């Protein structure tokens, strides 16, 4: 049963691909209007914390939840780093396109926090760190709630 929970957590970690694809479509279809990208990013990060909160209740292991939930994010960050820092170009195939969509829901916040940098990769790194921090907070809040419930 534990393996099913692990696999489900990893699969859930792919949700940013879906959200990024939907957001990309909205950006293309509504190119003449400005979407509230900061608000979208904050909503997505809140959702990511709630996901961690829920999985913490099921798995009872915060480290495992954070690692498994963000495993795809780490792999995606690695792919983005190879593309931007090593090759200096994004791949023109499905992997290159999808790797950029993953962080789309939070990339605006990443750019705001890295306005000192001259690379897009730093915004991706900050986006990844934000997802990690929010998932840790979601787990910690669940642990605190459990401790209060047991008192």
PDB file of N, CA, C and O in Angstrom, residues 63-141:
ATOM      1  N   UNK A  63       9.350  14.450   5.094  1.00  0.00           N
ATOM      2  CA  UNK A  63      10.460  14.439   4.138  1.00  0.00           C
ATOM      3  C   UNK A  63      10.086  13.687   2.869  1.00  0.00           C
ATOM      4  O   UNK A  63      10.376  14.138   1.762  1.00  0.00           O
ATOM      5  N   UNK A  64       9.442  12.552   3.046  1.00  0.00           N
ATOM      6  CA  UNK A  64       9.034  11.765   1.879  1.00  0.00           C
ATOM      7  C   UNK A  64       8.028  12.536   1.042  1.00  0.00           C
ATOM      8  O   UNK A  64       8.115  12.537  -0.192  1.00  0.00           O
ATOM      9  N   UNK A  65       7.080  13.179   1.676  1.00  0.00           N
ATOM     10  CA  UNK A  65       6.073  13.952   0.938  1.00  0.00           C
ATOM     11  C   UNK A  65       6.749  15.049   0.118  1.00  0.00           C
ATOM     12  O   UNK A  65       6.492  15.199  -1.076  1.00  0.00           O
ATOM     13  N   UNK A  66       7.631  15.809   0.751  1.00  0.00           N
ATOM     14  CA  UNK A  66       8.288  16.927   0.061  1.00  0.00           C
ATOM     15  C   UNK A  66       9.149  16.422  -1.098  1.00  0.00           C
ATOM     16  O   UNK A  66       9.105  16.961  -2.207  1.00  0.00           O
ATOM     17  N   UNK A  67       9.910  15.367  -0.865  1.00  0.00           N
ATOM     18  CA  UNK A  67      10.789  14.838  -1.919  1.00  0.00           C
ATOM     19  C   UNK A  67       9.972  14.270  -3.076  1.00  0.00           C
ATOM     20  O   UNK A  67      10.227  14.594  -4.250  1.00  0.00           O
ATOM     21  N   UNK A  68       8.986  13.445  -2.788  1.00  0.00           N
ATOM     22  CA  UNK A  68       8.207  12.815  -3.853  1.00  0.00           C
ATOM     23  C   UNK A  68       7.332  13.824  -4.596  1.00  0.00           C
ATOM     24  O   UNK A  68       7.211  13.765  -5.824  1.00  0.00           O
ATOM     25  N   UNK A  69       6.743  14.744  -3.854  1.00  0.00           N
ATOM     26  CA  UNK A  69       5.878  15.744  -4.477  1.00  0.00           C
ATOM     27  C   UNK A  69       6.666  16.656  -5.409  1.00  0.00           C
ATOM     28  O   UNK A  69       6.150  17.106  -6.433  1.00  0.00           O
ATOM     29  N   UNK A  70       7.917  16.905  -5.087  1.00  0.00           N
ATOM     30  CA  UNK A  70       8.733  17.829  -5.873  1.00  0.00           C
ATOM     31  C   UNK A  70       9.787  17.125  -6.728  1.00  0.00           C
ATOM     32  O   UNK A  70      10.672  17.782  -7.279  1.00  0.00           O
ATOM     33  N   UNK A  71       9.701  15.806  -6.845  1.00  0.00           N
ATOM     34  CA  UNK A  71      10.679  15.058  -7.648  1.00  0.00           C
ATOM     35  C   UNK A  71      10.629  15.461  -9.121  1.00  0.00           C
ATOM     36  O   UNK A  71      11.677  15.684  -9.744  1.00  0.00           O
ATOM     37  N   UNK A  72       9.449  15.576  -9.665  1.00  0.00           N
ATOM     38  CA  UNK A  72       9.328  15.980 -11.070  1.00  0.00           C
ATOM     39  C   UNK A  72       9.816  17.416 -11.242  1.00  0.00           C
ATOM     40  O   UNK A  72      10.460  17.737 -12.242  1.00  0.00           O
ATOM     41  N   UNK A  73       9.546  18.260 -10.249  1.00  0.00           N
ATOM     42  CA  UNK A  73      10.035  19.642 -10.311  1.00  0.00           C
ATOM     43  C   UNK A  73      11.559  19.674 -10.347  1.00  0.00           C
ATOM     44  O   UNK A  73      12.160  20.478 -11.077  1.00  0.00           O
ATOM     45  N   UNK A  74      12.203  18.807  -9.580  1.00  0.00           N
ATOM     46  CA  UNK A  74      13.667  18.755  -9.569  1.00  0.00           C
ATOM     47  C   UNK A  74      14.206  18.269 -10.913  1.00  0.00           C
ATOM     48  O   UNK A  74      15.181  18.834 -11.444  1.00  0.00           O
ATOM     49  N   UNK A  75      13.581  17.248 -11.469  1.00  0.00           N
ATOM     50  CA  UNK A  75      14.006  16.737 -12.785  1.00  0.00           C
ATOM     51  C   UNK A  75      13.808  17.813 -13.849  1.00  0.00           C
ATOM     52  O   UNK A  75      14.669  18.035 -14.706  1.00  0.00           O
ATOM     53  N   UNK A  76      12.682  18.507 -13.778  1.00  0.00           N
ATOM     54  CA  UNK A  76      12.411  19.571 -14.732  1.00  0.00           C
ATOM     55  C   UNK A  76      13.435  20.695 -14.603  1.00  0.00           C
ATOM     56  O   UNK A  76      13.901  21.225 -15.611  1.00  0.00           O
ATOM     57  N   UNK A  77      13.789  21.039 -13.377  1.00  0.00           N
ATOM     58  CA  UNK A  77      14.802  22.075 -13.166  1.00  0.00           C
ATOM     59  C   UNK A  77      16.145  21.649 -13.761  1.00  0.00           C
ATOM     60  O   UNK A  77      16.845  22.460 -14.371  1.00  0.00           O
ATOM     61  N   UNK A  78      16.482  20.387 -13.615  1.00  0.00           N
ATOM     62  CA  UNK A  78      17.707  19.859 -14.209  1.00  0.00           C
ATOM     63  C   UNK A  78      17.665  19.994 -15.734  1.00  0.00           C
ATOM     64  O   UNK A  78      18.634  20.446 -16.364  1.00  0.00           O
ATOM     65  N   UNK A  79      16.539  19.620 -16.343  1.00  0.00           N
ATOM     66  CA  UNK A  79      16.391  19.745 -17.798  1.00  0.00           C
ATOM     67  C   UNK A  79      16.493  21.199 -18.247  1.00  0.00           C
ATOM     68  O   UNK A  79      17.132  21.510 -19.261  1.00  0.00           O
ATOM     69  N   UNK A  80      15.882  22.095 -17.493  1.00  0.00           N
ATOM     70  CA  UNK A  80      15.962  23.519 -17.824  1.00  0.00           C
ATOM     71  C   UNK A  80      17.388  24.033 -17.689  1.00  0.00           C
ATOM     72  O   UNK A  80      17.845  24.842 -18.509  1.00  0.00           O
ATOM     73  N   UNK A  81      18.088  23.578 -16.654  1.00  0.00           N
ATOM     74  CA  UNK A  81      19.475  23.990 -16.470  1.00  0.00           C
ATOM     75  C   UNK A  81      20.355  23.527 -17.617  1.00  0.00           C
ATOM     76  O   UNK A  81      21.206  24.285 -18.103  1.00  0.00           O
ATOM     77  N   UNK A  82      20.160  22.305 -18.063  1.00  0.00           N
ATOM     78  CA  UNK A  82      20.930  21.799 -19.206  1.00  0.00           C
ATOM     79  C   UNK A  82      20.643  22.645 -20.444  1.00  0.00           C
ATOM     80  O   UNK A  82      21.565  23.051 -21.159  1.00  0.00           O
ATOM     81  N   UNK A  83      19.370  22.927 -20.661  1.00  0.00           N
ATOM     82  CA  UNK A  83      19.004  23.696 -21.852  1.00  0.00           C
ATOM     83  C   UNK A  83      19.556  25.121 -21.808  1.00  0.00           C
ATOM     84  O   UNK A  83      20.104  25.614 -22.790  1.00  0.00           O
ATOM     85  N   UNK A  84      19.413  25.785 -20.678  1.00  0.00           N
ATOM     86  CA  UNK A  84      19.789  27.192 -20.620  1.00  0.00           C
ATOM     87  C   UNK A  84      21.278  27.398 -20.353  1.00  0.00           C
ATOM     88  O   UNK A  84      21.902  28.255 -20.979  1.00  0.00           O
ATOM     89  N   UNK A  85      21.849  26.635 -19.438  1.00  0.00           N
ATOM     90  CA  UNK A  85      23.225  26.893 -19.017  1.00  0.00           C
ATOM     91  C   UNK A  85      24.270  26.132 -19.838  1.00  0.00           C
ATOM     92  O   UNK A  85      25.394  26.613 -19.989  1.00  0.00           O
ATOM     93  N   UNK A  86      23.921  24.956 -20.330  1.00  0.00           N
ATOM     94  CA  UNK A  86      24.886  24.146 -21.071  1.00  0.00           C
ATOM     95  C   UNK A  86      24.733  24.338 -22.577  1.00  0.00           C
ATOM     96  O   UNK A  86      25.694  24.666 -23.282  1.00  0.00           O
ATOM     97  N   UNK A  87      23.523  24.136 -23.065  1.00  0.00           N
ATOM     98  CA  UNK A  87      23.278  24.202 -24.512  1.00  0.00           C
ATOM     99  C   UNK A  87      23.022  25.646 -24.977  1.00  0.00           C
ATOM    100  O   UNK A  87      23.236  25.969 -26.130  1.00  0.00           O
ATOM    101  N   UNK A  88      22.540  26.499 -24.084  1.00  0.00           N
ATOM    102  CA  UNK A  88      22.200  27.903 -24.379  1.00  0.00           C
ATOM    103  C   UNK A  88      21.054  28.019 -25.388  1.00  0.00           C
ATOM    104  O   UNK A  88      20.995  28.966 -26.155  1.00  0.00           O
ATOM    105  N   UNK A  89      20.176  27.030 -25.381  1.00  0.00           N
ATOM    106  CA  UNK A  89      18.981  27.051 -26.233  1.00  0.00           C
ATOM    107  C   UNK A  89      17.995  26.029 -25.683  1.00  0.00           C
ATOM    108  O   UNK A  89      18.389  25.027 -25.103  1.00  0.00           O
ATOM    109  N   UNK A  90      16.718  26.330 -25.868  1.00  0.00           N
ATOM    110  CA  UNK A  90      15.694  25.380 -25.454  1.00  0.00           C
ATOM    111  C   UNK A  90      15.465  24.378 -26.573  1.00  0.00           C
ATOM    112  O   UNK A  90      15.469  24.734 -27.749  1.00  0.00           O
ATOM    113  N   UNK A  91      15.278  23.128 -26.188  1.00  0.00           N
ATOM    114  CA  UNK A  91      15.036  22.093 -27.174  1.00  0.00           C
ATOM    115  C   UNK A  91      13.744  22.383 -27.922  1.00  0.00           C
ATOM    116  O   UNK A  91      12.748  22.781 -27.324  1.00  0.00           O
ATOM    117  N   UNK A  92      13.751  22.143 -29.194  1.00  0.00           N
ATOM    118  CA  UNK A  92      12.578  22.396 -30.018  1.00  0.00           C
ATOM    119  C   UNK A  92      11.623  21.227 -30.073  1.00  0.00           C
ATOM    120  O   UNK A  92      10.802  21.149 -30.975  1.00  0.00           O
ATOM    121  N   UNK A  93      11.725  20.325 -29.116  1.00  0.00           N
ATOM    122  CA  UNK A  93      10.844  19.157 -29.104  1.00  0.00           C
ATOM    123  C   UNK A  93       9.881  19.239 -27.923  1.00  0.00           C
ATOM    124  O   UNK A  93       9.801  20.244 -27.230  1.00  0.00           O
ATOM    125  N   UNK A  94       9.137  18.173 -27.707  1.00  0.00           N
ATOM    126  CA  UNK A  94       8.128  18.131 -26.642  1.00  0.00           C
ATOM    127  C   UNK A  94       8.768  18.351 -25.264  1.00  0.00           C
ATOM    128  O   UNK A  94       8.222  19.081 -24.429  1.00  0.00           O
ATOM    129  N   UNK A  95       9.904  17.745 -25.022  1.00  0.00           N
ATOM    130  CA  UNK A  95      10.559  17.883 -23.714  1.00  0.00           C
ATOM    131  C   UNK A  95      10.944  19.336 -23.462  1.00  0.00           C
ATOM    132  O   UNK A  95      10.744  19.860 -22.368  1.00  0.00           O
ATOM    133  N   UNK A  96      11.462  19.995 -24.474  1.00  0.00           N
ATOM    134  CA  UNK A  96      11.830  21.404 -24.323  1.00  0.00           C
ATOM    135  C   UNK A  96      10.627  22.288 -24.037  1.00  0.00           C
ATOM    136  O   UNK A  96      10.682  23.189 -23.202  1.00  0.00           O
ATOM    137  N   UNK A  97       9.529  22.027 -24.718  1.00  0.00           N
ATOM    138  CA  UNK A  97       8.316  22.819 -24.501  1.00  0.00           C
ATOM    139  C   UNK A  97       7.685  22.555 -23.149  1.00  0.00           C
ATOM    140  O   UNK A  97       7.353  23.479 -22.404  1.00  0.00           O
ATOM    141  N   UNK A  98       7.547  21.273 -22.819  1.00  0.00           N
ATOM    142  CA  UNK A  98       6.912  20.924 -21.545  1.00  0.00           C
ATOM    143  C   UNK A  98       7.745  21.358 -20.354  1.00  0.00           C
ATOM    144  O   UNK A  98       7.206  21.735 -19.314  1.00  0.00           O
ATOM    145  N   UNK A  99       9.061  21.303 -20.483  1.00  0.00           N
ATOM    146  CA  UNK A  99       9.900  21.701 -19.348  1.00  0.00           C
ATOM    147  C   UNK A  99       9.699  23.170 -19.008  1.00  0.00           C
ATOM    148  O   UNK A  99       9.782  23.560 -17.843  1.00  0.00           O
ATOM    149  N   UNK A 100       9.421  23.988 -19.997  1.00  0.00           N
ATOM    150  CA  UNK A 100       9.166  25.406 -19.734  1.00  0.00           C
ATOM    151  C   UNK A 100       7.773  25.641 -19.143  1.00  0.00           C
ATOM    152  O   UNK A 100       7.582  26.570 -18.371  1.00  0.00           O
ATOM    153  N   UNK A 101       6.814  24.796 -19.513  1.00  0.00           N
ATOM    154  CA  UNK A 101       5.450  24.963 -19.008  1.00  0.00           C
ATOM    155  C   UNK A 101       5.322  24.619 -17.528  1.00  0.00           C
ATOM    156  O   UNK A 101       4.442  25.140 -16.848  1.00  0.00           O
ATOM    157  N   UNK A 102       6.196  23.761 -17.026  1.00  0.00           N
ATOM    158  CA  UNK A 102       6.069  23.282 -15.654  1.00  0.00           C
ATOM    159  C   UNK A 102       6.035  24.432 -14.642  1.00  0.00           C
ATOM    160  O   UNK A 102       5.203  24.461 -13.748  1.00  0.00           O
ATOM    161  N   UNK A 103       6.950  25.378 -14.769  1.00  0.00           N
ATOM    162  CA  UNK A 103       7.048  26.470 -13.798  1.00  0.00           C
ATOM    163  C   UNK A 103       6.230  27.699 -14.192  1.00  0.00           C
ATOM    164  O   UNK A 103       6.263  28.714 -13.486  1.00  0.00           O
ATOM    165  N   UNK A 104       5.505  27.638 -15.285  1.00  0.00           N
ATOM    166  CA  UNK A 104       4.736  28.793 -15.744  1.00  0.00           C
ATOM    167  C   UNK A 104       3.796  29.371 -14.684  1.00  0.00           C
ATOM    168  O   UNK A 104       3.693  30.594 -14.568  1.00  0.00           O
ATOM    169  N   UNK A 105       3.117  28.562 -13.867  1.00  0.00           N
ATOM    170  CA  UNK A 105       2.226  29.148 -12.865  1.00  0.00           C
ATOM    171  C   UNK A 105       2.926  30.044 -11.840  1.00  0.00           C
ATOM    172  O   UNK A 105       2.313  30.958 -11.296  1.00  0.00           O
ATOM    173  N   UNK A 106       4.209  29.822 -11.582  1.00  0.00           N
ATOM    174  CA  UNK A 106       4.904  30.609 -10.543  1.00  0.00           C
ATOM    175  C   UNK A 106       6.082  31.418 -11.064  1.00  0.00           C
ATOM    176  O   UNK A 106       6.738  32.111 -10.297  1.00  0.00           O
ATOM    177  N   UNK A 107       6.329  31.376 -12.362  1.00  0.00           N
ATOM    178  CA  UNK A 107       7.536  32.009 -12.889  1.00  0.00           C
ATOM    179  C   UNK A 107       7.518  33.527 -12.726  1.00  0.00           C
ATOM    180  O   UNK A 107       8.567  34.144 -12.548  1.00  0.00           O
ATOM    181  N   UNK A 108       6.354  34.150 -12.763  1.00  0.00           N
ATOM    182  CA  UNK A 108       6.282  35.616 -12.582  1.00  0.00           C
ATOM    183  C   UNK A 108       6.815  36.005 -11.205  1.00  0.00           C
ATOM    184  O   UNK A 108       7.563  36.980 -11.075  1.00  0.00           O
ATOM    185  N   UNK A 109       6.455  35.242 -10.195  1.00  0.00           N
ATOM    186  CA  UNK A 109       6.980  35.507  -8.847  1.00  0.00           C
ATOM    187  C   UNK A 109       8.483  35.254  -8.827  1.00  0.00           C
ATOM    188  O   UNK A 109       9.240  36.016  -8.220  1.00  0.00           O
ATOM    189  N   UNK A 110       8.925  34.203  -9.517  1.00  0.00           N
ATOM    190  CA  UNK A 110      10.357  33.927  -9.624  1.00  0.00           C
ATOM    191  C   UNK A 110      11.106  35.087 -10.254  1.00  0.00           C
ATOM    192  O   UNK A 110      12.186  35.474  -9.795  1.00  0.00           O
ATOM    193  N   UNK A 111      10.538  35.671 -11.317  1.00  0.00           N
ATOM    194  CA  UNK A 111      11.174  36.825 -11.951  1.00  0.00           C
ATOM    195  C   UNK A 111      11.201  38.037 -11.030  1.00  0.00           C
ATOM    196  O   UNK A 111      12.189  38.776 -11.000  1.00  0.00           O
ATOM    197  N   UNK A 112      10.129  38.250 -10.289  1.00  0.00           N
ATOM    198  CA  UNK A 112      10.105  39.393  -9.363  1.00  0.00           C
ATOM    199  C   UNK A 112      11.183  39.274  -8.292  1.00  0.00           C
ATOM    200  O   UNK A 112      11.755  40.275  -7.869  1.00  0.00           O
ATOM    201  N   UNK A 113      11.452  38.056  -7.860  1.00  0.00           N
ATOM    202  CA  UNK A 113      12.453  37.842  -6.805  1.00  0.00           C
ATOM    203  C   UNK A 113      13.877  37.755  -7.347  1.00  0.00           C
ATOM    204  O   UNK A 113      14.824  37.715  -6.563  1.00  0.00           O
ATOM    205  N   UNK A 114      14.024  37.696  -8.662  1.00  0.00           N
ATOM    206  CA  UNK A 114      15.365  37.608  -9.255  1.00  0.00           C
ATOM    207  C   UNK A 114      15.596  38.716 -10.276  1.00  0.00           C
ATOM    208  O   UNK A 114      16.292  38.516 -11.266  1.00  0.00           O
ATOM    209  N   UNK A 115      15.045  39.888 -10.015  1.00  0.00           N
ATOM    210  CA  UNK A 115      15.210  40.976 -10.984  1.00  0.00           C
ATOM    211  C   UNK A 115      16.667  41.434 -11.104  1.00  0.00           C
ATOM    212  O   UNK A 115      17.018  42.145 -12.020  1.00  0.00           O
ATOM    213  N   UNK A 116      17.522  40.992 -10.217  1.00  0.00           N
ATOM    214  CA  UNK A 116      18.950  41.299 -10.255  1.00  0.00           C
ATOM    215  C   UNK A 116      19.701  40.399 -11.223  1.00  0.00           C
ATOM    216  O   UNK A 116      20.827  40.671 -11.601  1.00  0.00           O
ATOM    217  N   UNK A 117      19.090  39.310 -11.624  1.00  0.00           N
ATOM    218  CA  UNK A 117      19.765  38.305 -12.439  1.00  0.00           C
ATOM    219  C   UNK A 117      19.531  38.542 -13.928  1.00  0.00           C
ATOM    220  O   UNK A 117      18.528  39.128 -14.327  1.00  0.00           O
ATOM    221  N   UNK A 118      20.441  38.041 -14.724  1.00  0.00           N
ATOM    222  CA  UNK A 118      20.321  38.174 -16.173  1.00  0.00           C
ATOM    223  C   UNK A 118      19.934  36.860 -16.850  1.00  0.00           C
ATOM    224  O   UNK A 118      19.976  36.758 -18.062  1.00  0.00           O
ATOM    225  N   UNK A 119      19.560  35.848 -16.040  1.00  0.00           N
ATOM    226  CA  UNK A 119      19.183  34.569 -16.623  1.00  0.00           C
ATOM    227  C   UNK A 119      17.770  34.175 -16.202  1.00  0.00           C
ATOM    228  O   UNK A 119      17.318  34.508 -15.104  1.00  0.00           O
ATOM    229  N   UNK A 120      17.119  33.475 -17.073  1.00  0.00           N
ATOM    230  CA  UNK A 120      15.795  32.939 -16.763  1.00  0.00           C
ATOM    231  C   UNK A 120      15.936  31.790 -15.765  1.00  0.00           C
ATOM    232  O   UNK A 120      15.060  31.573 -14.925  1.00  0.00           O
ATOM    233  N   UNK A 121      17.058  31.108 -15.821  1.00  0.00           N
ATOM    234  CA  UNK A 121      17.259  29.948 -14.955  1.00  0.00           C
ATOM    235  C   UNK A 121      17.167  30.326 -13.474  1.00  0.00           C
ATOM    236  O   UNK A 121      16.636  29.552 -12.678  1.00  0.00           O
ATOM    237  N   UNK A 122      17.646  31.503 -13.109  1.00  0.00           N
ATOM    238  CA  UNK A 122      17.540  31.906 -11.701  1.00  0.00           C
ATOM    239  C   UNK A 122      16.077  32.035 -11.274  1.00  0.00           C
ATOM    240  O   UNK A 122      15.723  31.701 -10.141  1.00  0.00           O
ATOM    241  N   UNK A 123      15.219  32.482 -12.170  1.00  0.00           N
ATOM    242  CA  UNK A 123      13.782  32.555 -11.856  1.00  0.00           C
ATOM    243  C   UNK A 123      13.200  31.153 -11.706  1.00  0.00           C
ATOM    244  O   UNK A 123      12.343  30.916 -10.849  1.00  0.00           O
ATOM    245  N   UNK A 124      13.679  30.215 -12.520  1.00  0.00           N
ATOM    246  CA  UNK A 124      13.240  28.827 -12.373  1.00  0.00           C
ATOM    247  C   UNK A 124      13.683  28.265 -11.023  1.00  0.00           C
ATOM    248  O   UNK A 124      12.918  27.568 -10.351  1.00  0.00           O
ATOM    249  N   UNK A 125      14.909  28.557 -10.628  1.00  0.00           N
ATOM    250  CA  UNK A 125      15.421  28.063  -9.341  1.00  0.00           C
ATOM    251  C   UNK A 125      14.589  28.619  -8.194  1.00  0.00           C
ATOM    252  O   UNK A 125      14.195  27.884  -7.282  1.00  0.00           O
ATOM    253  N   UNK A 126      14.297  29.906  -8.232  1.00  0.00           N
ATOM    254  CA  UNK A 126      13.487  30.521  -7.176  1.00  0.00           C
ATOM    255  C   UNK A 126      12.087  29.914  -7.174  1.00  0.00           C
ATOM    256  O   UNK A 126      11.520  29.655  -6.106  1.00  0.00           O
ATOM    257  N   UNK A 127      11.531  29.661  -8.341  1.00  0.00           N
ATOM    258  CA  UNK A 127      10.208  29.025  -8.418  1.00  0.00           C
ATOM    259  C   UNK A 127      10.243  27.639  -7.774  1.00  0.00           C
ATOM    260  O   UNK A 127       9.325  27.260  -7.036  1.00  0.00           O
ATOM    261  N   UNK A 128      11.297  26.888  -8.054  1.00  0.00           N
ATOM    262  CA  UNK A 128      11.472  25.563  -7.453  1.00  0.00           C
ATOM    263  C   UNK A 128      11.581  25.676  -5.933  1.00  0.00           C
ATOM    264  O   UNK A 128      10.911  24.941  -5.194  1.00  0.00           O
ATOM    265  N   UNK A 129      12.386  26.603  -5.463  1.00  0.00           N
ATOM    266  CA  UNK A 129      12.548  26.793  -4.014  1.00  0.00           C
ATOM    267  C   UNK A 129      11.222  27.182  -3.377  1.00  0.00           C
ATOM    268  O   UNK A 129      10.876  26.687  -2.289  1.00  0.00           O
ATOM    269  N   UNK A 130      10.463  28.041  -4.027  1.00  0.00           N
ATOM    270  CA  UNK A 130       9.146  28.415  -3.490  1.00  0.00           C
ATOM    271  C   UNK A 130       8.227  27.202  -3.367  1.00  0.00           C
ATOM    272  O   UNK A 130       7.519  27.052  -2.363  1.00  0.00           O
ATOM    273  N   UNK A 131       8.249  26.326  -4.366  1.00  0.00           N
ATOM    274  CA  UNK A 131       7.417  25.124  -4.303  1.00  0.00           C
ATOM    275  C   UNK A 131       7.864  24.216  -3.165  1.00  0.00           C
ATOM    276  O   UNK A 131       7.026  23.643  -2.458  1.00  0.00           O
ATOM    277  N   UNK A 132       9.171  24.101  -2.955  1.00  0.00           N
ATOM    278  CA  UNK A 132       9.689  23.295  -1.842  1.00  0.00           C
ATOM    279  C   UNK A 132       9.250  23.898  -0.513  1.00  0.00           C
ATOM    280  O   UNK A 132       8.728  23.197   0.367  1.00  0.00           O
ATOM    281  N   UNK A 133       9.458  25.203  -0.355  1.00  0.00           N
ATOM    282  CA  UNK A 133       9.122  25.875   0.910  1.00  0.00           C
ATOM    283  C   UNK A 133       7.643  25.734   1.219  1.00  0.00           C
ATOM    284  O   UNK A 133       7.251  25.423   2.353  1.00  0.00           O
ATOM    285  N   UNK A 134       6.806  25.935   0.220  1.00  0.00           N
ATOM    286  CA  UNK A 134       5.358  25.848   0.435  1.00  0.00           C
ATOM    287  C   UNK A 134       4.941  24.420   0.781  1.00  0.00           C
ATOM    288  O   UNK A 134       4.080  24.210   1.640  1.00  0.00           O
ATOM    289  N   UNK A 135       5.566  23.432   0.145  1.00  0.00           N
ATOM    290  CA  UNK A 135       5.209  22.055   0.483  1.00  0.00           C
ATOM    291  C   UNK A 135       5.694  21.690   1.881  1.00  0.00           C
ATOM    292  O   UNK A 135       4.993  20.977   2.616  1.00  0.00           O
ATOM    293  N   UNK A 136       6.848  22.201   2.291  1.00  0.00           N
ATOM    294  CA  UNK A 136       7.312  21.990   3.673  1.00  0.00           C
ATOM    295  C   UNK A 136       6.339  22.639   4.653  1.00  0.00           C
ATOM    296  O   UNK A 136       5.965  22.036   5.667  1.00  0.00           O
ATOM    297  N   UNK A 137       5.913  23.859   4.347  1.00  0.00           N
ATOM    298  CA  UNK A 137       4.948  24.537   5.221  1.00  0.00           C
ATOM    299  C   UNK A 137       3.629  23.773   5.299  1.00  0.00           C
ATOM    300  O   UNK A 137       3.040  23.660   6.383  1.00  0.00           O
ATOM    301  N   UNK A 138       3.154  23.250   4.172  1.00  0.00           N
ATOM    302  CA  UNK A 138       1.923  22.456   4.181  1.00  0.00           C
ATOM    303  C   UNK A 138       2.047  21.247   5.086  1.00  0.00           C
ATOM    304  O   UNK A 138       1.143  20.942   5.868  1.00  0.00           O
ATOM    305  N   UNK A 139       3.197  20.567   5.007  1.00  0.00           N
ATOM    306  CA  UNK A 139       3.431  19.407   5.888  1.00  0.00           C
ATOM    307  C   UNK A 139       3.521  19.826   7.346  1.00  0.00           C
ATOM    308  O   UNK A 139       2.950  19.169   8.228  1.00  0.00           O
ATOM    309  N   UNK A 140       4.250  20.903   7.609  1.00  0.00           N
ATOM    310  CA  UNK A 140       4.419  21.369   8.994  1.00  0.00           C
ATOM    311  C   UNK A 140       3.075  21.786   9.608  1.00  0.00           C
ATOM    312  O   UNK A 140       2.801  21.479  10.767  1.00  0.00           O
ATOM    313  N   UNK A 141       2.255  22.463   8.846  1.00  0.00           N
ATOM    314  CA  UNK A 141       0.942  22.869   9.362  1.00  0.00           C
ATOM    315  C   UNK A 141       0.109  21.640   9.705  1.00  0.00           C
ATOM    316  O   UNK A 141      -0.564  21.603  10.741  1.00  0.00           O
TER     317      UNK A 141
END
